[in-house]
XYZ file of C-alpha atoms in Angstrom:
399
model
C -47.554 11.367 -6.098
C -50.615 12.930 -4.497
C -50.268 13.232 -0.731
C -52.672 10.810 0.945
C -52.503 10.888 4.738
C -54.480 7.657 5.221
C -52.000 5.716 3.069
C -49.131 7.144 5.102
C -50.754 6.021 8.355
C -51.442 2.563 6.912
C -47.809 2.159 5.866
C -46.603 2.629 9.444
C -46.047 -0.780 11.019
C -44.906 -1.192 14.613
C -44.197 -4.477 16.381
C -44.722 -5.022 20.076
C -41.923 -6.173 22.343
C -42.958 -9.805 21.946
C -44.055 -9.575 18.315
C -47.468 -8.092 19.064
C -49.359 -6.394 16.255
C -49.736 -3.375 18.543
C -46.611 -1.722 19.964
C -45.922 -2.442 23.618
C -47.089 0.198 26.090
C -44.341 1.794 28.155
C -46.013 1.668 31.554
C -43.201 3.450 33.395
C -42.620 7.007 34.546
C -38.844 6.603 34.743
C -36.214 4.453 33.035
C -33.036 2.751 34.225
C -29.508 3.010 32.855
C -26.653 0.526 32.923
C -24.128 3.342 33.226
C -24.120 6.821 34.721
C -22.550 8.222 31.541
C -25.525 7.107 29.449
C -27.858 8.937 31.846
C -25.732 12.083 31.476
C -25.712 11.743 27.691
C -29.498 11.286 27.648
C -29.993 14.471 29.691
C -27.840 16.268 27.151
C -29.886 14.795 24.280
C -26.993 12.777 22.929
C -28.165 9.209 23.585
C -30.472 8.256 20.722
C -33.099 5.661 21.602
C -32.643 5.991 25.361
C -35.459 7.098 27.653
C -35.000 8.999 30.869
C -38.320 10.168 32.276
C -41.805 10.047 30.777
C -42.342 13.807 30.987
C -39.490 14.080 28.486
C -40.632 11.279 26.198
C -41.865 7.716 26.208
C -42.014 5.082 23.472
C -45.823 5.166 23.370
C -45.912 8.945 22.946
C -43.247 8.845 20.263
C -45.136 6.152 18.318
C -48.276 8.308 18.315
C -46.349 11.462 17.489
C -44.660 9.763 14.554
C -48.002 8.548 13.198
C -49.563 12.018 13.455
C -46.556 13.672 11.808
C -46.904 11.142 9.000
C -50.591 12.035 8.703
C -49.887 15.775 8.472
C -46.745 15.458 6.346
C -44.442 17.188 8.859
C -40.981 16.159 10.003
C -42.109 15.234 13.495
C -44.728 15.898 16.184
C -45.151 16.153 19.945
C -48.259 14.860 21.714
C -49.815 16.509 24.756
C -52.388 15.669 27.413
C -55.048 17.942 25.856
C -55.681 20.201 22.900
C -54.986 23.264 25.043
C -51.841 21.485 26.247
C -50.720 21.606 22.614
C -51.908 25.132 21.733
C -50.619 27.069 24.738
C -46.964 25.894 24.637
C -46.774 26.679 20.907
C -47.823 30.294 21.463
C -45.555 30.664 24.498
C -42.631 29.193 22.567
C -43.105 31.554 19.631
C -43.932 34.725 21.595
C -42.335 36.683 24.409
C -43.054 39.911 26.271
C -43.948 42.696 23.845
C -44.886 40.372 21.003
C -48.174 40.337 19.099
C -50.455 37.705 17.541
C -52.962 38.106 14.713
C -55.712 35.543 15.170
C -58.970 34.579 13.585
C -61.883 35.964 15.576
C -63.807 32.698 15.362
C -61.757 30.121 17.222
C -62.308 27.642 20.030
C -63.400 29.476 23.193
C -60.496 28.164 25.270
C -57.960 29.406 22.718
C -59.718 32.773 22.568
C -59.691 33.070 26.368
C -55.975 32.197 26.526
C -55.109 34.886 23.991
C -57.552 37.494 25.282
C -57.252 37.066 29.058
C -54.069 35.154 29.923
C -51.382 36.251 27.455
C -51.729 39.990 28.321
C -50.405 39.075 31.782
C -47.175 38.193 29.962
C -47.368 41.380 27.844
C -48.356 39.418 24.727
C -51.272 40.959 22.831
C -53.648 39.629 20.169
C -55.673 41.251 17.405
C -58.757 39.225 16.453
C -59.767 39.633 12.814
C -62.067 38.198 10.175
C -59.686 35.566 8.796
C -61.607 35.380 5.518
C -60.623 38.986 4.645
C -56.963 38.829 3.678
C -56.566 42.604 3.468
C -57.847 42.939 7.043
C -55.454 40.194 8.188
C -52.449 41.916 6.619
C -53.483 45.337 7.937
C -53.463 43.969 11.501
C -49.800 42.921 11.317
C -47.387 45.133 13.287
C -43.577 45.126 13.624
C -44.059 43.097 16.846
C -46.288 40.417 15.288
C -44.802 36.931 15.541
C -47.725 34.567 14.878
C -50.645 34.322 12.487
C -53.183 31.912 14.029
C -56.302 30.317 12.554
C -58.419 27.193 12.417
C -58.821 25.460 9.049
C -62.571 25.394 9.658
C -63.469 27.682 12.525
C -65.295 26.797 15.709
C -68.250 27.267 15.719
C -69.145 29.333 12.630
C -67.379 27.041 10.133
C -65.524 29.861 8.410
C -62.784 28.546 6.123
C -59.233 29.895 6.243
C -57.422 30.324 2.921
C -54.281 28.621 4.210
C -52.185 29.051 1.067
C -52.830 32.800 0.960
C -52.297 33.171 4.708
C -49.008 31.275 4.381
C -47.833 33.785 1.755
C -48.741 36.683 4.042
C -46.930 35.004 6.944
C -43.821 34.404 4.860
C -43.846 37.980 3.537
C -43.851 39.353 7.099
C -41.595 36.661 8.608
C -44.374 35.251 10.813
C -45.176 31.698 11.842
C -48.534 30.436 10.546
C -50.115 28.190 13.174
C -53.188 26.238 12.054
C -55.586 24.278 14.265
C -56.792 21.451 12.001
C -59.048 19.714 14.550
C -62.224 19.939 12.435
C -60.648 18.595 9.252
C -58.173 15.729 9.764
C -57.294 13.864 6.537
C -59.489 16.245 4.512
C -57.019 19.125 4.723
C -53.218 19.014 5.095
C -52.209 22.553 6.176
C -48.461 21.851 6.252
C -48.611 21.001 2.552
C -50.175 24.441 1.975
C -47.493 26.377 3.808
C -48.482 26.234 7.492
C -45.491 26.195 9.847
C -47.212 24.443 12.743
C -50.314 22.220 12.683
C -52.247 21.512 15.875
C -55.007 19.041 16.676
C -57.162 18.353 19.659
C -56.876 14.567 19.559
C -59.945 14.477 21.809
C -62.184 14.964 18.797
C -62.243 13.140 15.434
C -58.792 11.576 15.670
C -59.573 9.610 18.831
C -63.274 9.453 17.981
C -64.634 7.713 21.068
C -64.982 10.598 23.575
C -63.066 8.664 26.222
C -59.932 10.788 26.580
C -58.445 14.204 25.931
C -55.248 14.799 23.997
C -53.424 17.154 21.677
C -50.573 17.230 19.182
C -48.200 19.770 17.662
C -46.887 18.857 14.201
C -43.968 20.765 12.759
C -40.306 20.822 11.874
C -37.733 18.854 13.835
C -36.147 22.151 14.864
C -39.380 23.560 16.322
C -40.441 20.359 18.102
C -36.923 20.022 19.558
C -37.269 23.608 20.835
C -40.620 22.760 22.480
C -39.013 19.742 24.168
C -35.786 21.431 25.227
C -35.103 20.720 28.923
C -33.869 24.277 29.535
C -36.410 26.508 27.808
C -38.932 24.338 25.957
C -42.535 25.267 26.749
C -43.872 21.723 26.263
C -41.128 20.341 28.490
C -41.309 22.910 31.280
C -45.082 23.361 31.471
C -45.534 19.581 31.697
C -48.588 18.861 29.483
C -47.472 15.246 29.120
C -49.742 12.590 27.658
C -50.080 9.330 29.570
C -48.618 6.323 27.722
C -51.807 4.266 28.074
C -53.819 7.055 26.460
C -51.281 7.455 23.669
C -51.545 3.764 22.862
C -55.348 3.967 22.865
C -55.430 6.960 20.499
C -52.949 5.274 18.158
C -55.326 2.300 17.809
C -58.254 4.607 17.038
C -56.189 6.560 14.507
C -56.144 3.437 12.313
C -59.869 3.781 11.596
C -59.934 7.555 11.136
C -60.232 7.353 7.325
C -63.329 5.151 7.550
C -64.931 7.356 10.178
C -64.246 10.647 8.402
C -65.867 9.385 5.224
C -69.031 8.446 7.141
C -69.077 11.668 9.190
C -68.818 13.663 5.958
C -71.379 11.566 4.089
C -73.933 11.927 6.880
C -73.346 15.641 7.437
C -73.615 16.380 3.713
C -76.918 14.496 3.498
C -78.453 16.290 6.495
C -77.171 19.729 5.461
C -78.619 19.404 1.964
C -81.991 18.122 3.189
C -82.438 20.720 5.920
C -81.414 23.544 3.593
C -84.037 22.304 1.119
C -86.535 22.430 3.994
C -85.821 26.146 4.353
C -83.618 26.128 7.455
C -80.553 28.355 7.815
C -77.797 25.753 7.523
C -74.058 26.392 7.450
C -71.907 23.582 6.061
C -68.800 23.951 3.858
C -70.153 21.289 1.500
C -73.144 23.455 0.543
C -72.822 25.772 -2.438
C -74.462 28.447 -0.285
C -71.413 28.475 2.020
C -69.387 31.614 1.195
C -66.133 29.619 1.076
C -67.487 26.503 -0.633
C -65.333 26.863 -3.758
C -62.224 27.644 -1.738
C -62.732 24.675 0.562
C -63.565 22.339 -2.315
C -60.176 23.200 -3.777
C -58.408 22.601 -0.453
C -59.762 19.227 0.581
C -58.886 15.692 -0.329
C -62.321 14.877 -1.817
C -62.131 11.271 -0.640
C -62.799 12.447 2.931
C -65.423 15.038 2.104
C -66.375 18.309 3.748
C -66.317 17.105 7.333
C -68.800 16.217 10.026
C -69.573 19.677 11.435
C -72.629 21.774 10.585
C -74.757 24.453 12.202
C -78.467 25.178 12.078
C -80.018 28.412 13.325
C -83.457 27.773 14.837
C -84.141 31.388 15.793
C -83.792 31.581 19.556
C -81.950 30.009 22.477
C -85.213 28.682 23.916
C -86.019 26.882 20.654
C -82.472 25.579 20.423
C -82.622 24.178 23.931
C -86.061 22.631 23.364
C -84.884 20.957 20.168
C -81.675 19.615 21.673
C -83.504 18.216 24.706
C -86.103 16.540 22.454
C -83.472 15.070 20.123
C -81.616 13.653 23.113
C -84.873 12.197 24.444
C -85.410 10.509 21.056
C -81.893 8.971 21.225
C -80.699 11.009 18.232
C -77.586 12.057 20.093
C -76.325 13.876 23.136
C -76.660 17.460 24.330
C -72.934 17.722 24.912
C -69.896 19.738 23.907
C -66.992 18.313 21.909
C -67.152 16.518 18.572
C -66.077 13.466 16.626
C -68.096 10.907 18.627
C -69.875 7.978 16.955
C -73.203 9.485 18.093
C -74.256 12.974 17.062
C -73.388 15.688 19.587
C -75.151 19.063 19.676
C -74.776 22.233 21.709
C -75.575 25.946 21.600
C -72.031 27.323 21.316
C -72.869 30.835 22.431
C -73.608 29.509 25.917
C -71.088 26.643 25.923
C -67.924 26.181 23.860
C -67.746 29.854 22.883
C -69.102 31.339 26.109
C -65.673 32.858 26.835
C -66.262 35.272 23.945
C -68.074 38.429 25.178
C -71.663 38.793 23.985
C -71.033 41.932 21.914
C -68.238 40.144 20.047
C -70.455 37.087 19.513
C -73.059 39.346 17.895
C -70.422 41.047 15.725
C -69.131 37.722 14.371
C -72.644 36.367 13.738
C -72.842 33.889 16.611
C -76.585 34.018 17.273
C -78.579 32.687 20.234
C -80.451 30.171 18.107
C -77.339 28.587 16.587
C -76.904 24.873 17.208
C -73.557 23.259 16.411
C -73.844 19.649 15.303
C -71.089 17.054 15.212
C -72.810 14.486 13.016
C -72.297 10.868 14.042
C -71.719 7.622 12.204
C -75.391 6.670 11.805
C -75.847 3.792 9.363
C -79.230 4.933 7.963
C -78.906 8.691 7.675
C -82.302 9.067 5.963
C -83.916 7.557 9.074
C -81.976 10.046 11.205
C -83.121 12.925 9.012
C -86.767 11.906 9.312
C -86.496 11.635 13.100
C -84.766 15.033 13.405
C -87.316 16.619 11.082
C -90.137 15.176 13.184
C -88.633 16.819 16.279
C -88.426 20.157 14.468
C -92.022 19.875 13.262
C -93.208 19.045 16.788
C -91.623 22.282 18.066
C -92.787 24.459 15.154
C -89.268 25.020 13.794
C -90.367 23.471 10.488
């Protein structure tokens, strides 16, 4: 049967402690035992179903982790208090002093900064490459390389990673392929294409209401157990623990993700097509002009479309700022970072979410001053939205 993540989420059914249709929230940091031996066994990992301390695990976090593993088609998952709280332990678990990472050059600014500026302190180095050029990726691999890292759809340039081909390269060289799938939940299932570890910032589309931060690592039972090991597990020892109340909130929002992703994709496709017809420089994987359109079309579950992210280049930072301020004034959305909200969010990534990347490297990768990154919202009448956005652009001489 065809893998359908939304069906898998729907088929999960949890009952609350008193028969509630939502699972009960474990509002405790620590848990009691009826015998000292059970506490000892729990510390040793030998007491199934027993909880010790909420930094180790809690029922609410395990419910959410199970649902997200089901969505990605992995054996299990571990949730974290932020996207970076998911990404950083994975890299620290897989790499030690002297090791090397090959990463896409266009990734979230925080991830880039961690690899570029923090990991060298631990004698872990990274080569940043154009992930769309497989020969360049393979040429960057050294005997010390342990991880191949990419985003399914990159932030902010929307480059598409050929996950199946990257997985073959990783397997050939005995590397772990780690894929950040934040921009494309439901649409793409990297683990089914050969990725070893799949990461999400739950802050974005999965939660969808811009009211909390969160992250998740989806992978094999063996790897997640290693992350959670009390002696040397990076997720355990660094303490990026998600609060139970937040886990319960995200789990509720996960139930509507399939509806939201369809609308995000529908709206973004409409706007991208119209603005490209108007002569603007638009980047969106759903457009035939996108260099990886055919690749991405073959990767996605078409039911959920090409996603809610697009970029428009308006020529200069001044024009970009003017347009974003005017659109916010017209209630078209918010001049804000992040993505996946019910309202459209827009920012100039070169001076915000990708500002950690040095200017010369931004220029080299094609991240121009006038680039605006849009996370398209759930607007009911997208033609009305288009007309209002176009009016703003005409007022400022962009169109």
